[in-house]
Amino acid sequence: MAANGNKRHKHTFDCNPCEVGSNVLLFCSEVPKESVAEGVVLSMDPKEEIDDVVLGPGFVKVVIRRAIEPNYYLLRPLKGVNTVGQAVGKIVAWQIANRNELRHISFASCSHNLL
């Protein structure tokens, strides 16, 4: 618990993985981890492809539903799509350093990796 008595979410590596169809928050790749978009998990299969590129381990296939930080650069851009704002409504690969990030429910803005 924080000094003022409020509970804070602690990022851990031991939570259950999200499932296909889960509504998720997507976090920036920097520390501190802050949400940059909302999306829906479409696949967790590392053999899936997006634009003829295999997801690979550590990535999930998501559709971006809402940009929280529209100028945040995608780690794996698409043809003509470089930022979260440009990716709204599109399917992208999103890295998952830990699955807890995908289940986290608090909102924050990301000040890292912006245009």
PDB file of C-alpha atoms in Angstrom:
ATOM      1  CA  MET A   1       0.000   0.000   0.000  1.00  0.00           C
ATOM      2  CA  ALA A   2       1.123   3.528  -0.721  1.00  0.00           C
ATOM      3  CA  ALA A   3       1.975   5.884   2.142  1.00  0.00           C
ATOM      4  CA  ASN A   4      -1.421   7.579   1.878  1.00  0.00           C
ATOM      5  CA  GLY A   5      -3.245   4.245   2.275  1.00  0.00           C
ATOM      6  CA  ASN A   6      -4.294   3.884  -1.379  1.00  0.00           C
ATOM      7  CA  LYS A   7      -3.652   0.536  -3.024  1.00  0.00           C
ATOM      8  CA  ARG A   8      -1.347   0.554  -6.026  1.00  0.00           C
ATOM      9  CA  HIS A   9      -1.142  -2.088  -8.696  1.00  0.00           C
ATOM     10  CA  LYS A  10       2.202  -3.852  -8.665  1.00  0.00           C
ATOM     11  CA  HIS A  11       3.475  -5.236 -11.967  1.00  0.00           C
ATOM     12  CA  THR A  12       4.251  -8.906 -11.500  1.00  0.00           C
ATOM     13  CA  PHE A  13       5.071 -11.803 -13.762  1.00  0.00           C
ATOM     14  CA  ASP A  14       2.874 -14.411 -12.107  1.00  0.00           C
ATOM     15  CA  CYS A  15      -0.667 -13.503 -13.164  1.00  0.00           C
ATOM     16  CA  ASN A  16      -2.778 -15.579 -15.519  1.00  0.00           C
ATOM     17  CA  PRO A  17      -2.348 -14.884 -19.211  1.00  0.00           C
ATOM     18  CA  CYS A  18      -5.044 -12.956 -20.996  1.00  0.00           C
ATOM     19  CA  GLU A  19      -7.245 -14.760 -23.483  1.00  0.00           C
ATOM     20  CA  VAL A  20      -8.168 -14.214 -27.096  1.00  0.00           C
ATOM     21  CA  GLY A  21     -11.060 -11.752 -27.152  1.00  0.00           C
ATOM     22  CA  SER A  22      -9.894  -9.952 -23.990  1.00  0.00           C
ATOM     23  CA  ASN A  23     -10.199  -6.175 -23.881  1.00  0.00           C
ATOM     24  CA  VAL A  24      -6.758  -4.952 -22.889  1.00  0.00           C
ATOM     25  CA  LEU A  25      -4.680  -1.907 -22.158  1.00  0.00           C
ATOM     26  CA  LEU A  26      -1.460  -1.707 -24.124  1.00  0.00           C
ATOM     27  CA  PHE A  27       1.598  -0.289 -22.438  1.00  0.00           C
ATOM     28  CA  CYS A  28       4.697   1.540 -23.634  1.00  0.00           C
ATOM     29  CA  SER A  29       7.922  -0.440 -23.751  1.00  0.00           C
ATOM     30  CA  GLU A  30       9.766   1.919 -21.402  1.00  0.00           C
ATOM     31  CA  VAL A  31       9.815   2.022 -17.618  1.00  0.00           C
ATOM     32  CA  PRO A  32       7.615   3.140 -16.003  1.00  0.00           C
ATOM     33  CA  LYS A  33       5.011   1.090 -17.860  1.00  0.00           C
ATOM     34  CA  GLU A  34       2.165   3.403 -18.837  1.00  0.00           C
ATOM     35  CA  SER A  35      -0.870   2.733 -21.009  1.00  0.00           C
ATOM     36  CA  VAL A  36      -0.854   4.111 -24.560  1.00  0.00           C
ATOM     37  CA  ALA A  37      -3.852   2.352 -26.159  1.00  0.00           C
ATOM     38  CA  GLU A  38      -6.823   0.064 -25.666  1.00  0.00           C
ATOM     39  CA  GLY A  39      -7.335  -2.996 -27.804  1.00  0.00           C
ATOM     40  CA  VAL A  40      -8.656  -6.523 -28.161  1.00  0.00           C
ATOM     41  CA  VAL A  41      -6.444  -9.619 -28.280  1.00  0.00           C
ATOM     42  CA  LEU A  42      -6.979 -11.507 -31.553  1.00  0.00           C
ATOM     43  CA  SER A  43      -4.260 -14.158 -31.239  1.00  0.00           C
ATOM     44  CA  MET A  44      -1.499 -15.286 -28.928  1.00  0.00           C
ATOM     45  CA  ASP A  45      -0.090 -17.783 -31.432  1.00  0.00           C
ATOM     46  CA  PRO A  46       3.551 -16.863 -32.189  1.00  0.00           C
ATOM     47  CA  LYS A  47       3.149 -18.441 -35.670  1.00  0.00           C
ATOM     48  CA  GLU A  48       0.476 -15.894 -36.685  1.00  0.00           C
ATOM     49  CA  GLU A  49       1.476 -13.273 -39.242  1.00  0.00           C
ATOM     50  CA  ILE A  50       0.780  -9.589 -39.752  1.00  0.00           C
ATOM     51  CA  ASP A  51       1.825  -8.111 -43.110  1.00  0.00           C
ATOM     52  CA  ASP A  52       3.753 -11.329 -43.880  1.00  0.00           C
ATOM     53  CA  VAL A  53       5.801 -11.021 -40.657  1.00  0.00           C
ATOM     54  CA  VAL A  54       5.512 -13.777 -38.036  1.00  0.00           C
ATOM     55  CA  LEU A  55       4.520 -12.540 -34.561  1.00  0.00           C
ATOM     56  CA  GLY A  56       7.176 -14.631 -32.847  1.00  0.00           C
ATOM     57  CA  PRO A  57       7.517 -15.255 -29.121  1.00  0.00           C
ATOM     58  CA  GLY A  58       6.655 -12.395 -26.801  1.00  0.00           C
ATOM     59  CA  PHE A  59       4.116 -10.754 -29.123  1.00  0.00           C
ATOM     60  CA  VAL A  60       0.339 -10.891 -29.427  1.00  0.00           C
ATOM     61  CA  LYS A  61      -1.926  -9.887 -32.290  1.00  0.00           C
ATOM     62  CA  VAL A  62      -4.271  -7.070 -31.265  1.00  0.00           C
ATOM     63  CA  VAL A  63      -6.668  -4.652 -32.883  1.00  0.00           C
ATOM     64  CA  ILE A  64      -6.240  -1.109 -31.564  1.00  0.00           C
ATOM     65  CA  ARG A  65      -9.642   0.253 -30.479  1.00  0.00           C
ATOM     66  CA  ARG A  66      -8.628   3.580 -28.907  1.00  0.00           C
ATOM     67  CA  ALA A  67      -5.432   5.614 -28.746  1.00  0.00           C
ATOM     68  CA  ILE A  68      -4.617   7.028 -25.333  1.00  0.00           C
ATOM     69  CA  GLU A  69      -1.297   8.460 -26.567  1.00  0.00           C
ATOM     70  CA  PRO A  70      -1.803   8.789 -30.351  1.00  0.00           C
ATOM     71  CA  ASN A  71       1.794   9.921 -31.022  1.00  0.00           C
ATOM     72  CA  TYR A  72       3.401   6.869 -29.388  1.00  0.00           C
ATOM     73  CA  TYR A  73       5.536   5.001 -31.958  1.00  0.00           C
ATOM     74  CA  LEU A  74       4.682   1.363 -32.629  1.00  0.00           C
ATOM     75  CA  LEU A  75       7.484  -1.065 -31.851  1.00  0.00           C
ATOM     76  CA  ARG A  76       6.533  -2.992 -35.008  1.00  0.00           C
ATOM     77  CA  PRO A  77       5.009  -0.489 -37.461  1.00  0.00           C
ATOM     78  CA  LEU A  78       2.850  -1.484 -40.418  1.00  0.00           C
ATOM     79  CA  LYS A  79       3.166  -0.141 -43.936  1.00  0.00           C
ATOM     80  CA  GLY A  80       2.204   3.530 -43.608  1.00  0.00           C
ATOM     81  CA  VAL A  81       1.244   3.140 -39.935  1.00  0.00           C
ATOM     82  CA  ASN A  82       3.861   4.275 -37.431  1.00  0.00           C
ATOM     83  CA  THR A  83       1.946   5.504 -34.380  1.00  0.00           C
ATOM     84  CA  VAL A  84      -0.831   4.275 -32.110  1.00  0.00           C
ATOM     85  CA  GLY A  85      -3.114   7.008 -33.443  1.00  0.00           C
ATOM     86  CA  GLN A  86      -2.607   5.816 -37.021  1.00  0.00           C
ATOM     87  CA  ALA A  87      -3.220   2.216 -35.896  1.00  0.00           C
ATOM     88  CA  VAL A  88      -6.749   2.718 -34.521  1.00  0.00           C
ATOM     89  CA  GLY A  89      -8.942   0.075 -36.160  1.00  0.00           C
ATOM     90  CA  LYS A  90      -5.912  -1.830 -37.441  1.00  0.00           C
ATOM     91  CA  ILE A  91      -4.324  -5.126 -36.418  1.00  0.00           C
ATOM     92  CA  VAL A  92      -0.823  -4.846 -34.959  1.00  0.00           C
ATOM     93  CA  ALA A  93       1.747  -6.927 -33.103  1.00  0.00           C
ATOM     94  CA  TRP A  94       2.234  -5.843 -29.497  1.00  0.00           C
ATOM     95  CA  GLN A  95       5.102  -6.953 -27.295  1.00  0.00           C
ATOM     96  CA  ILE A  96       4.249  -8.383 -23.917  1.00  0.00           C
ATOM     97  CA  ALA A  97       7.079  -8.171 -21.415  1.00  0.00           C
ATOM     98  CA  ASN A  98       4.656  -9.561 -18.873  1.00  0.00           C
ATOM     99  CA  ARG A  99       1.026 -10.473 -19.267  1.00  0.00           C
ATOM    100  CA  ASN A 100       0.001  -8.527 -16.202  1.00  0.00           C
ATOM    101  CA  GLU A 101       0.329  -5.377 -18.287  1.00  0.00           C
ATOM    102  CA  LEU A 102      -2.432  -6.614 -20.559  1.00  0.00           C
ATOM    103  CA  ARG A 103      -4.794  -7.125 -17.629  1.00  0.00           C
ATOM    104  CA  HIS A 104      -3.943  -3.873 -15.811  1.00  0.00           C
ATOM    105  CA  ILE A 105      -6.996  -1.621 -15.459  1.00  0.00           C
ATOM    106  CA  SER A 106      -5.670   1.779 -14.401  1.00  0.00           C
ATOM    107  CA  PHE A 107      -5.142   4.494 -16.995  1.00  0.00           C
ATOM    108  CA  ALA A 108      -2.081   6.694 -17.374  1.00  0.00           C
ATOM    109  CA  SER A 109      -0.459   8.696 -20.110  1.00  0.00           C
ATOM    110  CA  CYS A 110       2.897   7.782 -21.565  1.00  0.00           C
ATOM    111  CA  SER A 111       5.504  10.494 -21.844  1.00  0.00           C
ATOM    112  CA  HIS A 112       8.053   8.193 -23.455  1.00  0.00           C
ATOM    113  CA  ASN A 113       8.799   7.504 -27.117  1.00  0.00           C
ATOM    114  CA  LEU A 114       6.584  10.298 -28.402  1.00  0.00           C
ATOM    115  CA  LEU A 115       6.916  12.238 -31.675  1.00  0.00           C
TER     116      LEU A 115
END
